Amino acid sequence: DAGITQSPRHKVTETGTPVTLRCHQTENHRYMYWYRQDPGHGLRLIHYSYGVKDTDKGEVSDGYSVSRSKTEDFLLTLESATSSQTSVYFCAIRAAINQPQHFGDGTRLSIL
Amino acid sequence: AQKVTQAQTEISVVEKEDVTLDCVYETRDTTYYLFWYKQPPSGELVFLIRRNSFDEQNEISGRYSWNFQKSTSSFNFTITASQVVDSAVYFCALSEALGNYGQNFVFGPGTRLSVLP
């Protein structure tokens, strides 16, 4: 299995609080991704990274920011969480564009 | 723009039946890559197979087989003699090569397969 760890695995928090999700890889892969998965919407890309300090927006980036200061870590931050951000969040890594993405186990985030 | 369509939202079969999951894609690129993923009820996303656009050979892995046809822009997935453990949501995905800084990776909406005992 690809060495990807997401933390925390579960989190419950209140509206308006900041939340940071962490994705850690041991594969030294160049590309990293954050997705959210909601019923009826499949997997939607939030942000992605193509190198250290190189990040860009996906299709549902509003309300989210990311940082990648080291190859192995990709952080997703919800500056002020809203109930609409309740979701399952997946991190993925990828070695090259002709290679598949490999996913972490997901983080279930509930915002009350 | 690239796009992946999985027209079958949900499929139910009885154990030991064969089942085919359809995937149709759109791309303007001549070099691209196709993938299938499985998401069982436990929630993890598992990579199953990758195919390059220049390799149209079908592939078989145990009870799983994949039929890639560029002429119809399809990359269909067949499970032979289905088992209850095959119950999952299956996603088809496409990655283009041209101008790709990692962002060109599109998932289809998924097909939920239920295999009944």
PDB file of N, CA, C and O in Angstrom, chain B residues 66-117:
ATOM      1  N   TRP B  66     -10.744  -5.965 -18.541  1.00  0.00           N
ATOM      2  CA  TRP B  66     -10.980  -4.614 -19.012  1.00  0.00           C
ATOM      3  C   TRP B  66     -10.897  -4.587 -20.529  1.00  0.00           C
ATOM      4  O   TRP B  66      -9.972  -5.163 -21.126  1.00  0.00           O
ATOM      5  N   ASN B  67     -11.860  -3.913 -21.159  1.00  0.00           N
ATOM      6  CA  ASN B  67     -11.940  -3.829 -22.611  1.00  0.00           C
ATOM      7  C   ASN B  67     -11.794  -2.359 -23.001  1.00  0.00           C
ATOM      8  O   ASN B  67     -12.703  -1.558 -22.765  1.00  0.00           O
ATOM      9  N   PHE B  68     -10.666  -2.025 -23.604  1.00  0.00           N
ATOM     10  CA  PHE B  68     -10.365  -0.653 -23.999  1.00  0.00           C
ATOM     11  C   PHE B  68     -10.555  -0.549 -25.497  1.00  0.00           C
ATOM     12  O   PHE B  68      -9.895  -1.274 -26.260  1.00  0.00           O
ATOM     13  N   GLN B  69     -11.437   0.331 -25.953  1.00  0.00           N
ATOM     14  CA  GLN B  69     -11.682   0.525 -27.376  1.00  0.00           C
ATOM     15  C   GLN B  69     -11.624   2.018 -27.695  1.00  0.00           C
ATOM     16  O   GLN B  69     -12.544   2.768 -27.347  1.00  0.00           O
ATOM     17  N   LYS B  70     -10.563   2.422 -28.376  1.00  0.00           N
ATOM     18  CA  LYS B  70     -10.412   3.829 -28.737  1.00  0.00           C
ATOM     19  C   LYS B  70     -11.472   4.262 -29.732  1.00  0.00           C
ATOM     20  O   LYS B  70     -11.908   5.412 -29.727  1.00  0.00           O
ATOM     21  N   SER B  71     -11.913   3.342 -30.585  1.00  0.00           N
ATOM     22  CA  SER B  71     -12.882   3.704 -31.619  1.00  0.00           C
ATOM     23  C   SER B  71     -14.203   4.178 -31.026  1.00  0.00           C
ATOM     24  O   SER B  71     -14.908   4.998 -31.628  1.00  0.00           O
ATOM     25  N   THR B  72     -14.537   3.665 -29.857  1.00  0.00           N
ATOM     26  CA  THR B  72     -15.777   4.069 -29.196  1.00  0.00           C
ATOM     27  C   THR B  72     -15.515   4.854 -27.915  1.00  0.00           C
ATOM     28  O   THR B  72     -16.443   5.145 -27.159  1.00  0.00           O
ATOM     29  N   SER B  73     -14.253   5.190 -27.673  1.00  0.00           N
ATOM     30  CA  SER B  73     -13.859   5.933 -26.458  1.00  0.00           C
ATOM     31  C   SER B  73     -14.440   5.275 -25.215  1.00  0.00           C
ATOM     32  O   SER B  73     -15.059   5.920 -24.359  1.00  0.00           O
ATOM     33  N   SER B  74     -14.228   3.993 -25.117  1.00  0.00           N
ATOM     34  CA  SER B  74     -14.776   3.267 -23.979  1.00  0.00           C
ATOM     35  C   SER B  74     -13.693   2.439 -23.293  1.00  0.00           C
ATOM     36  O   SER B  74     -12.743   1.972 -23.926  1.00  0.00           O
ATOM     37  N   PHE B  75     -13.883   2.271 -22.014  1.00  0.00           N
ATOM     38  CA  PHE B  75     -12.950   1.477 -21.210  1.00  0.00           C
ATOM     39  C   PHE B  75     -13.795   0.737 -20.189  1.00  0.00           C
ATOM     40  O   PHE B  75     -13.940   1.133 -19.039  1.00  0.00           O
ATOM     41  N   ASN B  76     -14.383  -0.374 -20.618  1.00  0.00           N
ATOM     42  CA  ASN B  76     -15.356  -1.089 -19.819  1.00  0.00           C
ATOM     43  C   ASN B  76     -14.706  -2.146 -18.936  1.00  0.00           C
ATOM     44  O   ASN B  76     -13.672  -2.717 -19.287  1.00  0.00           O
ATOM     45  N   PHE B  77     -15.351  -2.421 -17.836  1.00  0.00           N
ATOM     46  CA  PHE B  77     -14.813  -3.288 -16.793  1.00  0.00           C
ATOM     47  C   PHE B  77     -15.812  -4.415 -16.555  1.00  0.00           C
ATOM     48  O   PHE B  77     -16.976  -4.158 -16.269  1.00  0.00           O
ATOM     49  N   THR B  78     -15.352  -5.646 -16.694  1.00  0.00           N
ATOM     50  CA  THR B  78     -16.218  -6.809 -16.504  1.00  0.00           C
ATOM     51  C   THR B  78     -15.740  -7.635 -15.322  1.00  0.00           C
ATOM     52  O   THR B  78     -14.545  -7.937 -15.214  1.00  0.00           O
ATOM     53  N   ILE B  79     -16.684  -7.985 -14.482  1.00  0.00           N
ATOM     54  CA  ILE B  79     -16.414  -8.915 -13.385  1.00  0.00           C
ATOM     55  C   ILE B  79     -17.112 -10.224 -13.722  1.00  0.00           C
ATOM     56  O   ILE B  79     -18.343 -10.242 -13.935  1.00  0.00           O
ATOM     57  N   THR B  80     -16.372 -11.267 -13.777  1.00  0.00           N
ATOM     58  CA  THR B  80     -16.905 -12.590 -14.095  1.00  0.00           C
ATOM     59  C   THR B  80     -17.204 -13.328 -12.795  1.00  0.00           C
ATOM     60  O   THR B  80     -16.419 -13.257 -11.841  1.00  0.00           O
ATOM     61  N   ALA B  81     -18.338 -14.016 -12.788  1.00  0.00           N
ATOM     62  CA  ALA B  81     -18.716 -14.790 -11.592  1.00  0.00           C
ATOM     63  C   ALA B  81     -18.636 -13.913 -10.345  1.00  0.00           C
ATOM     64  O   ALA B  81     -17.854 -14.168  -9.421  1.00  0.00           O
ATOM     65  N   SER B  82     -19.441 -12.881 -10.323  1.00  0.00           N
ATOM     66  CA  SER B  82     -19.376 -11.879  -9.264  1.00  0.00           C
ATOM     67  C   SER B  82     -19.562 -12.508  -7.884  1.00  0.00           C
ATOM     68  O   SER B  82     -20.213 -13.565  -7.725  1.00  0.00           O
ATOM     69  N   GLN B  83     -18.975 -11.840  -6.897  1.00  0.00           N
ATOM     70  CA  GLN B  83     -19.068 -12.282  -5.513  1.00  0.00           C
ATOM     71  C   GLN B  83     -19.555 -11.114  -4.664  1.00  0.00           C
ATOM     72  O   GLN B  83     -19.414  -9.949  -5.040  1.00  0.00           O
ATOM     73  N   VAL B  84     -20.073 -11.437  -3.503  1.00  0.00           N
ATOM     74  CA  VAL B  84     -20.582 -10.403  -2.606  1.00  0.00           C
ATOM     75  C   VAL B  84     -19.485  -9.378  -2.289  1.00  0.00           C
ATOM     76  O   VAL B  84     -19.754  -8.180  -2.180  1.00  0.00           O
ATOM     77  N   VAL B  85     -18.252  -9.822  -2.204  1.00  0.00           N
ATOM     78  CA  VAL B  85     -17.145  -8.906  -1.882  1.00  0.00           C
ATOM     79  C   VAL B  85     -16.868  -7.898  -2.997  1.00  0.00           C
ATOM     80  O   VAL B  85     -16.126  -6.941  -2.805  1.00  0.00           O
ATOM     81  N   ASP B  86     -17.475  -8.129  -4.171  1.00  0.00           N
ATOM     82  CA  ASP B  86     -17.311  -7.162  -5.263  1.00  0.00           C
ATOM     83  C   ASP B  86     -18.235  -5.960  -5.096  1.00  0.00           C
ATOM     84  O   ASP B  86     -18.125  -4.976  -5.843  1.00  0.00           O
ATOM     85  N   SER B  87     -19.133  -6.026  -4.148  1.00  0.00           N
ATOM     86  CA  SER B  87     -20.044  -4.906  -3.918  1.00  0.00           C
ATOM     87  C   SER B  87     -19.251  -3.676  -3.521  1.00  0.00           C
ATOM     88  O   SER B  87     -18.500  -3.679  -2.532  1.00  0.00           O
ATOM     89  N   ALA B  88     -19.415  -2.616  -4.312  1.00  0.00           N
ATOM     90  CA  ALA B  88     -18.619  -1.406  -4.105  1.00  0.00           C
ATOM     91  C   ALA B  88     -19.097  -0.362  -5.103  1.00  0.00           C
ATOM     92  O   ALA B  88     -19.918  -0.638  -5.980  1.00  0.00           O
ATOM     93  N   VAL B  89     -18.550   0.823  -4.956  1.00  0.00           N
ATOM     94  CA  VAL B  89     -18.696   1.838  -5.988  1.00  0.00           C
ATOM     95  C   VAL B  89     -17.423   1.816  -6.825  1.00  0.00           C
ATOM     96  O   VAL B  89     -16.316   1.811  -6.269  1.00  0.00           O
ATOM     97  N   TYR B  90     -17.598   1.788  -8.127  1.00  0.00           N
ATOM     98  CA  TYR B  90     -16.458   1.725  -9.033  1.00  0.00           C
ATOM     99  C   TYR B  90     -16.366   3.024  -9.831  1.00  0.00           C
ATOM    100  O   TYR B  90     -17.358   3.479 -10.408  1.00  0.00           O
ATOM    101  N   PHE B  91     -15.172   3.588  -9.844  1.00  0.00           N
ATOM    102  CA  PHE B  91     -14.930   4.841 -10.538  1.00  0.00           C
ATOM    103  C   PHE B  91     -13.981   4.622 -11.699  1.00  0.00           C
ATOM    104  O   PHE B  91     -12.948   3.963 -11.562  1.00  0.00           O
ATOM    105  N   CYS B  92     -14.322   5.219 -12.819  1.00  0.00           N
ATOM    106  CA  CYS B  92     -13.433   5.294 -13.964  1.00  0.00           C
ATOM    107  C   CYS B  92     -12.818   6.693 -13.967  1.00  0.00           C
ATOM    108  O   CYS B  92     -13.467   7.666 -13.560  1.00  0.00           O
ATOM    109  N   ALA B  93     -11.572   6.814 -14.409  1.00  0.00           N
ATOM    110  CA  ALA B  93     -10.900   8.119 -14.396  1.00  0.00           C
ATOM    111  C   ALA B  93     -10.020   8.273 -15.620  1.00  0.00           C
ATOM    112  O   ALA B  93      -9.556   7.285 -16.200  1.00  0.00           O
ATOM    113  N   LEU B  94      -9.772   9.528 -15.990  1.00  0.00           N
ATOM    114  CA  LEU B  94      -9.000   9.856 -17.182  1.00  0.00           C
ATOM    115  C   LEU B  94      -7.971  10.916 -16.838  1.00  0.00           C
ATOM    116  O   LEU B  94      -8.281  11.890 -16.147  1.00  0.00           O
ATOM    117  N   SER B  95      -6.764  10.745 -17.347  1.00  0.00           N
ATOM    118  CA  SER B  95      -5.716  11.749 -17.189  1.00  0.00           C
ATOM    119  C   SER B  95      -5.111  12.050 -18.550  1.00  0.00           C
ATOM    120  O   SER B  95      -4.650  11.140 -19.237  1.00  0.00           O
ATOM    121  N   GLU B  96      -5.142  13.312 -18.933  1.00  0.00           N
ATOM    122  CA  GLU B  96      -4.516  13.728 -20.171  1.00  0.00           C
ATOM    123  C   GLU B  96      -3.045  14.031 -19.934  1.00  0.00           C
ATOM    124  O   GLU B  96      -2.630  14.347 -18.828  1.00  0.00           O
ATOM    125  N   ALA B  97      -2.267  13.974 -21.007  1.00  0.00           N
ATOM    126  CA  ALA B  97      -0.842  14.255 -20.877  1.00  0.00           C
ATOM    127  C   ALA B  97      -0.519  15.706 -21.205  1.00  0.00           C
ATOM    128  O   ALA B  97       0.327  16.329 -20.568  1.00  0.00           O
ATOM    129  N   LEU B  98      -1.239  16.264 -22.180  1.00  0.00           N
ATOM    130  CA  LEU B  98      -0.905  17.580 -22.692  1.00  0.00           C
ATOM    131  C   LEU B  98      -1.166  18.655 -21.652  1.00  0.00           C
ATOM    132  O   LEU B  98      -2.252  18.726 -21.093  1.00  0.00           O
ATOM    133  N   GLY B  99      -0.160  19.491 -21.409  1.00  0.00           N
ATOM    134  CA  GLY B  99      -0.326  20.622 -20.501  1.00  0.00           C
ATOM    135  C   GLY B  99      -0.694  20.216 -19.092  1.00  0.00           C
ATOM    136  O   GLY B  99      -1.361  20.958 -18.379  1.00  0.00           O
ATOM    137  N   ASN B 100      -0.243  19.059 -18.703  1.00  0.00           N
ATOM    138  CA  ASN B 100      -0.692  18.532 -17.415  1.00  0.00           C
ATOM    139  C   ASN B 100       0.331  18.814 -16.326  1.00  0.00           C
ATOM    140  O   ASN B 100       1.438  18.286 -16.358  1.00  0.00           O
ATOM    141  N   TYR B 101      -0.047  19.678 -15.390  1.00  0.00           N
ATOM    142  CA  TYR B 101       0.775  19.917 -14.207  1.00  0.00           C
ATOM    143  C   TYR B 101       0.229  19.140 -13.025  1.00  0.00           C
ATOM    144  O   TYR B 101       0.427  19.504 -11.886  1.00  0.00           O
ATOM    145  N   GLY B 102      -0.503  18.101 -13.328  1.00  0.00           N
ATOM    146  CA  GLY B 102      -1.067  17.272 -12.280  1.00  0.00           C
ATOM    147  C   GLY B 102      -2.552  17.475 -12.109  1.00  0.00           C
ATOM    148  O   GLY B 102      -3.224  16.680 -11.460  1.00  0.00           O
ATOM    149  N   GLN B 103      -3.075  18.533 -12.705  1.00  0.00           N
ATOM    150  CA  GLN B 103      -4.477  18.859 -12.465  1.00  0.00           C
ATOM    151  C   GLN B 103      -5.421  18.068 -13.352  1.00  0.00           C
ATOM    152  O   GLN B 103      -6.613  17.991 -13.081  1.00  0.00           O
ATOM    153  N   ASN B 104      -4.883  17.511 -14.454  1.00  0.00           N
ATOM    154  CA  ASN B 104      -5.764  16.837 -15.403  1.00  0.00           C
ATOM    155  C   ASN B 104      -6.004  15.406 -14.988  1.00  0.00           C
ATOM    156  O   ASN B 104      -5.368  14.477 -15.467  1.00  0.00           O
ATOM    157  N   PHE B 105      -6.912  15.230 -14.071  1.00  0.00           N
ATOM    158  CA  PHE B 105      -7.289  13.887 -13.614  1.00  0.00           C
ATOM    159  C   PHE B 105      -8.764  13.974 -13.274  1.00  0.00           C
ATOM    160  O   PHE B 105      -9.142  14.573 -12.281  1.00  0.00           O
ATOM    161  N   VAL B 106      -9.589  13.371 -14.129  1.00  0.00           N
ATOM    162  CA  VAL B 106     -11.036  13.502 -13.982  1.00  0.00           C
ATOM    163  C   VAL B 106     -11.662  12.160 -13.649  1.00  0.00           C
ATOM    164  O   VAL B 106     -11.400  11.166 -14.337  1.00  0.00           O
ATOM    165  N   PHE B 107     -12.480  12.158 -12.622  1.00  0.00           N
ATOM    166  CA  PHE B 107     -13.209  10.956 -12.241  1.00  0.00           C
ATOM    167  C   PHE B 107     -14.609  10.974 -12.828  1.00  0.00           C
ATOM    168  O   PHE B 107     -15.239  12.021 -12.941  1.00  0.00           O
ATOM    169  N   GLY B 108     -15.095   9.802 -13.185  1.00  0.00           N
ATOM    170  CA  GLY B 108     -16.502   9.663 -13.493  1.00  0.00           C
ATOM    171  C   GLY B 108     -17.322   9.686 -12.211  1.00  0.00           C
ATOM    172  O   GLY B 108     -16.760   9.663 -11.115  1.00  0.00           O
ATOM    173  N   PRO B 109     -18.628   9.707 -12.337  1.00  0.00           N
ATOM    174  CA  PRO B 109     -19.496   9.803 -11.156  1.00  0.00           C
ATOM    175  C   PRO B 109     -19.590   8.504 -10.355  1.00  0.00           C
ATOM    176  O   PRO B 109     -20.093   8.518  -9.235  1.00  0.00           O
ATOM    177  N   GLY B 110     -19.141   7.417 -10.933  1.00  0.00           N
ATOM    178  CA  GLY B 110     -19.155   6.148 -10.214  1.00  0.00           C
ATOM    179  C   GLY B 110     -20.390   5.313 -10.515  1.00  0.00           C
ATOM    180  O   GLY B 110     -21.456   5.826 -10.840  1.00  0.00           O
ATOM    181  N   THR B 111     -20.214   4.008 -10.406  1.00  0.00           N
ATOM    182  CA  THR B 111     -21.307   3.037 -10.516  1.00  0.00           C
ATOM    183  C   THR B 111     -21.330   2.206  -9.247  1.00  0.00           C
ATOM    184  O   THR B 111     -20.311   1.606  -8.876  1.00  0.00           O
ATOM    185  N   ARG B 112     -22.475   2.194  -8.594  1.00  0.00           N
ATOM    186  CA  ARG B 112     -22.615   1.389  -7.373  1.00  0.00           C
ATOM    187  C   ARG B 112     -23.060  -0.013  -7.764  1.00  0.00           C
ATOM    188  O   ARG B 112     -24.138  -0.191  -8.331  1.00  0.00           O
ATOM    189  N   LEU B 113     -22.239  -0.991  -7.473  1.00  0.00           N
ATOM    190  CA  LEU B 113     -22.534  -2.389  -7.764  1.00  0.00           C
ATOM    191  C   LEU B 113     -22.919  -3.113  -6.482  1.00  0.00           C
ATOM    192  O   LEU B 113     -22.167  -3.091  -5.508  1.00  0.00           O
ATOM    193  N   SER B 114     -24.069  -3.731  -6.505  1.00  0.00           N
ATOM    194  CA  SER B 114     -24.506  -4.558  -5.388  1.00  0.00           C
ATOM    195  C   SER B 114     -24.604  -5.998  -5.868  1.00  0.00           C
ATOM    196  O   SER B 114     -25.320  -6.271  -6.837  1.00  0.00           O
ATOM    197  N   VAL B 115     -23.874  -6.874  -5.218  1.00  0.00           N
ATOM    198  CA  VAL B 115     -23.921  -8.285  -5.545  1.00  0.00           C
ATOM    199  C   VAL B 115     -24.667  -8.989  -4.422  1.00  0.00           C
ATOM    200  O   VAL B 115     -24.219  -9.006  -3.268  1.00  0.00           O
ATOM    201  N   LEU B 116     -25.795  -9.562  -4.778  1.00  0.00           N
ATOM    202  CA  LEU B 116     -26.669 -10.168  -3.783  1.00  0.00           C
ATOM    203  C   LEU B 116     -26.375 -11.657  -3.656  1.00  0.00           C
ATOM    204  O   LEU B 116     -26.126 -12.325  -4.661  1.00  0.00           O
ATOM    205  N   PRO B 117     -26.417 -12.172  -2.436  1.00  0.00           N
ATOM    206  CA  PRO B 117     -26.120 -13.603  -2.248  1.00  0.00           C
ATOM    207  C   PRO B 117     -27.261 -14.481  -2.754  1.00  0.00           C
ATOM    208  O   PRO B 117     -28.370 -14.024  -2.939  1.00  0.00           O
TER     209      PRO B 117
END
